[in-house]
Structures are given as C-alpha cells and as structure tokens.
PDB file of C-alpha atoms in Angstrom:
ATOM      1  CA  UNK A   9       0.000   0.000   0.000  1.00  0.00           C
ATOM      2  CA  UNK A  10       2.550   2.614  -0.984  1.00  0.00           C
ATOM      3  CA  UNK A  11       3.681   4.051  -4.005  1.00  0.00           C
ATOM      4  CA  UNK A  12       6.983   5.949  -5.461  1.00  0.00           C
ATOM      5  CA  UNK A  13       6.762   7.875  -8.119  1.00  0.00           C
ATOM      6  CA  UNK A  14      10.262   8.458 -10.103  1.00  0.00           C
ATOM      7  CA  UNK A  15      12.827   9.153  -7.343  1.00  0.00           C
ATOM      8  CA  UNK A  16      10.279  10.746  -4.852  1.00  0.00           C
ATOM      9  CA  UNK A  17      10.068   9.392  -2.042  1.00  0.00           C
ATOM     10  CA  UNK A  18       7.702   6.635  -0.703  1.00  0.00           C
ATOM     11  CA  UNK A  19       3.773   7.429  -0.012  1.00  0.00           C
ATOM     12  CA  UNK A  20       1.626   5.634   1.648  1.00  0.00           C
ATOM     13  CA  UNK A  21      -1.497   4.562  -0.734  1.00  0.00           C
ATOM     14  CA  UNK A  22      -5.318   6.342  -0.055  1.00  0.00           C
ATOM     15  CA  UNK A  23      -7.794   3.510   0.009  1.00  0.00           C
ATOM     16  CA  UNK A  24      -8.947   3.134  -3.132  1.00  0.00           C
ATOM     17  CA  UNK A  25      -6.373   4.385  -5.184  1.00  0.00           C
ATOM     18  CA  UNK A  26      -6.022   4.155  -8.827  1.00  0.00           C
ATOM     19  CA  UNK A  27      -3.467   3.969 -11.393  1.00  0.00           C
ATOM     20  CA  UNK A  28      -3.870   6.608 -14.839  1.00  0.00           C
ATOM     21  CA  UNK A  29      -5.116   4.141 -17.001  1.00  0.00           C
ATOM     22  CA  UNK A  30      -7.537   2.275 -14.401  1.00  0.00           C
ATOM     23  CA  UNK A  31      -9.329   4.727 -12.871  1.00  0.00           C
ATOM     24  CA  UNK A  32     -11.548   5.001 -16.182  1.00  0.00           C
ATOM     25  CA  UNK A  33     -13.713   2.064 -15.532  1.00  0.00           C
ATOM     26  CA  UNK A  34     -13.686   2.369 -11.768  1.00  0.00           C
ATOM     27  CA  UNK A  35     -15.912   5.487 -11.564  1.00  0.00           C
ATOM     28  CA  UNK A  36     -18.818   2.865 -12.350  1.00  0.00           C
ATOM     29  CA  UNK A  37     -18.018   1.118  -9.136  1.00  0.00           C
ATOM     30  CA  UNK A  38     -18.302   4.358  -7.201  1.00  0.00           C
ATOM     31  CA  UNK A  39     -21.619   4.346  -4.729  1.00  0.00           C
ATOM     32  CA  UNK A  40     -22.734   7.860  -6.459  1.00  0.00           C
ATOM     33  CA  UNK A  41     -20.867   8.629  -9.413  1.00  0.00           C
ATOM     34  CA  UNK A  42     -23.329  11.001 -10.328  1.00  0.00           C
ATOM     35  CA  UNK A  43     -22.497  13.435  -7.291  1.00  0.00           C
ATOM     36  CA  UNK A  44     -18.320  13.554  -8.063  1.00  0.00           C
ATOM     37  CA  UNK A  45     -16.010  13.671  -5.272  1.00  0.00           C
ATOM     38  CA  UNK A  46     -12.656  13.040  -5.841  1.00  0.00           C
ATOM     39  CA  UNK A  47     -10.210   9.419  -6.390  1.00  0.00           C
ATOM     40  CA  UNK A  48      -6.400   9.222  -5.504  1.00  0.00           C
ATOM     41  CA  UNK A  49      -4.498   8.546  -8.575  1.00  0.00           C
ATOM     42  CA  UNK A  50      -0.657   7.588  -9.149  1.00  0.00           C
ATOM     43  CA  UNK A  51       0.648   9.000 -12.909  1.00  0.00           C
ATOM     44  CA  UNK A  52       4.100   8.096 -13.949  1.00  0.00           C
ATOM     45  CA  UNK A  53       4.560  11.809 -13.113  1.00  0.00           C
ATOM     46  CA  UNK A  54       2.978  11.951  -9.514  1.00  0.00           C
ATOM     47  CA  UNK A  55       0.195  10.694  -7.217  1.00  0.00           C
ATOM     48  CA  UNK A  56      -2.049  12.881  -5.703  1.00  0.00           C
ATOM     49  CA  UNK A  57      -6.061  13.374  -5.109  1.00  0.00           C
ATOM     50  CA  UNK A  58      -8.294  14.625  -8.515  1.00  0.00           C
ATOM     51  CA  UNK A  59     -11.610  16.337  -8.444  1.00  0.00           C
ATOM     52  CA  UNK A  60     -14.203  15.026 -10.404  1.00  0.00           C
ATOM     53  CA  UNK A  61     -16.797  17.697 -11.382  1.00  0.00           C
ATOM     54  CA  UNK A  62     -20.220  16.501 -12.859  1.00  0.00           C
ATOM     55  CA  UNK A  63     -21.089  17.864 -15.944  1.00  0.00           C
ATOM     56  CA  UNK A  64     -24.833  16.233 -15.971  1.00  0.00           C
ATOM     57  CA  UNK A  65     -26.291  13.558 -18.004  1.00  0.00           C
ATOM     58  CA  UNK A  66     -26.128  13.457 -21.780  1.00  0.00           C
ATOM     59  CA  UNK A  67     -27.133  11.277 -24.898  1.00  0.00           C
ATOM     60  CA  UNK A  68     -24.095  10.767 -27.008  1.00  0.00           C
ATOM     61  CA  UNK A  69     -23.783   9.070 -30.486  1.00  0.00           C
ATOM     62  CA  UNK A  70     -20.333   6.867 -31.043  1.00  0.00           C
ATOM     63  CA  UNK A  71     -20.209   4.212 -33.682  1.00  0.00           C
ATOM     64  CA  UNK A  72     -21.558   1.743 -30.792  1.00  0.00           C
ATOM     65  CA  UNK A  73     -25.119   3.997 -31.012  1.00  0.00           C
ATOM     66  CA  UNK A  74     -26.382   6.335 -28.932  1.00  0.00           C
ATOM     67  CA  UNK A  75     -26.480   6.156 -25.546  1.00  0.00           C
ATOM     68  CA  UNK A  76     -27.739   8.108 -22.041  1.00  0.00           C
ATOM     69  CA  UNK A  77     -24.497   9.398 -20.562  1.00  0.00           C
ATOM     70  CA  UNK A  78     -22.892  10.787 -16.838  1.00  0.00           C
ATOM     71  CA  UNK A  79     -20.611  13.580 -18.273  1.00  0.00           C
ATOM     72  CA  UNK A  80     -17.728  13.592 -15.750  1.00  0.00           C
ATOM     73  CA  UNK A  81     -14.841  15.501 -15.675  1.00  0.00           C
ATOM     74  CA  UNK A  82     -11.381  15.349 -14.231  1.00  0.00           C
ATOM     75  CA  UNK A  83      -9.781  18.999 -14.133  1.00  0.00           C
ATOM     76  CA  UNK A  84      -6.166  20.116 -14.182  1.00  0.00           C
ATOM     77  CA  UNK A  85      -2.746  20.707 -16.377  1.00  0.00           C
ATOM     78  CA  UNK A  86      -3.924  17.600 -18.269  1.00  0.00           C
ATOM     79  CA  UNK A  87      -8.133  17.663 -19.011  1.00  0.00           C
ATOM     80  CA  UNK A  88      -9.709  14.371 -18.779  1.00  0.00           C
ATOM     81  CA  UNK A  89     -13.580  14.078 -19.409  1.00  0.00           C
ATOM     82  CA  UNK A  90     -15.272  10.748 -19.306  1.00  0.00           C
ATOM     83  CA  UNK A  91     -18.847   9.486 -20.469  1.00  0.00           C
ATOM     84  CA  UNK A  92     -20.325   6.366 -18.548  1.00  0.00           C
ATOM     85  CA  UNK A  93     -23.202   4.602 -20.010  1.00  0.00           C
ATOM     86  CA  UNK A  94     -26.278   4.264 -17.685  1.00  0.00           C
ATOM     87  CA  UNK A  95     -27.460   1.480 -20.234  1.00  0.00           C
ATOM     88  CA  UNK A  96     -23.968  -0.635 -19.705  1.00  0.00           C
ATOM     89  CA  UNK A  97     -22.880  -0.667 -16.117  1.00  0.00           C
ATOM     90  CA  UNK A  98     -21.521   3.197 -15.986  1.00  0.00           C
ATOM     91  CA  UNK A  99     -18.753   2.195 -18.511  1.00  0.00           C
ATOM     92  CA  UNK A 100     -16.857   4.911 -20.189  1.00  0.00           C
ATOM     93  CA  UNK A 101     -17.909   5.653 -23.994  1.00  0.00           C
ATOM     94  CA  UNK A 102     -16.338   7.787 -24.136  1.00  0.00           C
ATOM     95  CA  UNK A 103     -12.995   9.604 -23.335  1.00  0.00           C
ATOM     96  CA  UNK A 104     -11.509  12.513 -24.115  1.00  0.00           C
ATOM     97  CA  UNK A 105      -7.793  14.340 -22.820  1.00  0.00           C
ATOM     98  CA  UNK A 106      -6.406  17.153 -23.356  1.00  0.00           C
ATOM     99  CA  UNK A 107      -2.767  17.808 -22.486  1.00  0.00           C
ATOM    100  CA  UNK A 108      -1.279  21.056 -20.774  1.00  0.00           C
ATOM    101  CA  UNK A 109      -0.004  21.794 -24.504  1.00  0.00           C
ATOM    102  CA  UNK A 110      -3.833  21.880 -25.309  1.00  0.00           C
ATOM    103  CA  UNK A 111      -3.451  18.490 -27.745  1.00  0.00           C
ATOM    104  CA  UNK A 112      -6.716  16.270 -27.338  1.00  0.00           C
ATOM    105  CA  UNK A 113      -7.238  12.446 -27.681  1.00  0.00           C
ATOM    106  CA  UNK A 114     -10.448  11.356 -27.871  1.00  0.00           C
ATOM    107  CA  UNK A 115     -11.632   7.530 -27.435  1.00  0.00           C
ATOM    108  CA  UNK A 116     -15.278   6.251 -28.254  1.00  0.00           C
ATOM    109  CA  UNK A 117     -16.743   2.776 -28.287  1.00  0.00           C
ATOM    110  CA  UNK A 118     -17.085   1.189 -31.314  1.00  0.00           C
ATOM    111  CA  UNK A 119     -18.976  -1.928 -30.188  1.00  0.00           C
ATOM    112  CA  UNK A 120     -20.200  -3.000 -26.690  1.00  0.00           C
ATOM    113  CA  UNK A 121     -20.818  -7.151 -26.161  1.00  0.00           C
ATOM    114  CA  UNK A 122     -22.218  -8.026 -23.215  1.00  0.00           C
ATOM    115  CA  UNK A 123     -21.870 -11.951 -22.249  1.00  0.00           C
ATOM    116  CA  UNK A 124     -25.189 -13.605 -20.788  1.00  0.00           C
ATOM    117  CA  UNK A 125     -24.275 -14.465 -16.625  1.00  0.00           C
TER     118      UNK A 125
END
C-alpha cells in the first residue's frame, strides 16, 4: 500500500487508489458517481487526489449507437472528461484528454458485447 513515483520518495497509498489508465472504468463502481467527489491517482509523473466535477447527463452518439451518458470531468494541467453509459454498467464511452499543450485524444466505443451471466 505505498507508491513511489520516479525518485520521490515513498507514499503511503489512499484507500482506493487508482493507477492513470484504471481509474476510467472504476468510476462505475463508485456508490454515487453522479455526485463527483474526488479518487487518488498515481501518474508516472505523480500521485495525488483529482476532483471530479459533474457535468450532468447526456445522450451521445459513437459508432456503438447512442447512448444516455454521466458527463464527468477530471480537471487540471492535463483535461480528462469521461462518459459512462447508464445502459452498460456506468462504462466509459467515451474519453476525451487534453494535455497542458492543449493536444486532445479522444476515445469512443465502437462496439459493446455483453456476455449472458
């Protein structure tokens, strides 16, 4: 339950923390997404506690179809805004980053299987 980041020193982990790439498809798993709060995240640059502001729900089109959306967003230097589908578990659909250079990267969902239980 710690973390170093680079040649910081050692901290001890928040419960609950998240890595950059994870912490996508564990805002479903929050109790209340849909009020924010804030996760502890480690980057390969630092670890530390983000925001997330709600932006409200939204119906989105992707290439998977359209679908009723929680707009989230992480603010800082680097802009990440996430859309979870109510209709599939509060995945993301929907990513999009911007860098502190103002460069975006937007991901969608092409196609969404879900397996019978």
């Amino acid at each position: 339950m710690k973390v170093r980041v680079g040649d910081q020193a050692e901290q001890p982990l928040d419960q609950g923390a998240q890595d950059l790439l994870s912490f996508n498809y564990q805002l479903g798993f929050l109790p209340y997404p849909e009020a924010g709060g804030s996760l502890s995240i480690a980057t390969g640059r630092k670890y530390g506690i983000y925001q997330l502001e709600v932006l409200g729900d939204e119906e989105i089109v992707v290439p998977a179809g359209t679908l009723r959306t929680l707009h989230l967003r992480a603010p800082g230097v680097n802009t990440t805004e996430l859309w979870l589908a109510y209709e599939y578990l509060m995945l993301p659909v929907k990513i999009r980053h911007v860098d502190k250079k103002g460069d975006s990267l937007v991901q969608v969902a092409t196609k969404i299987e879900v397996s019978p239980n």
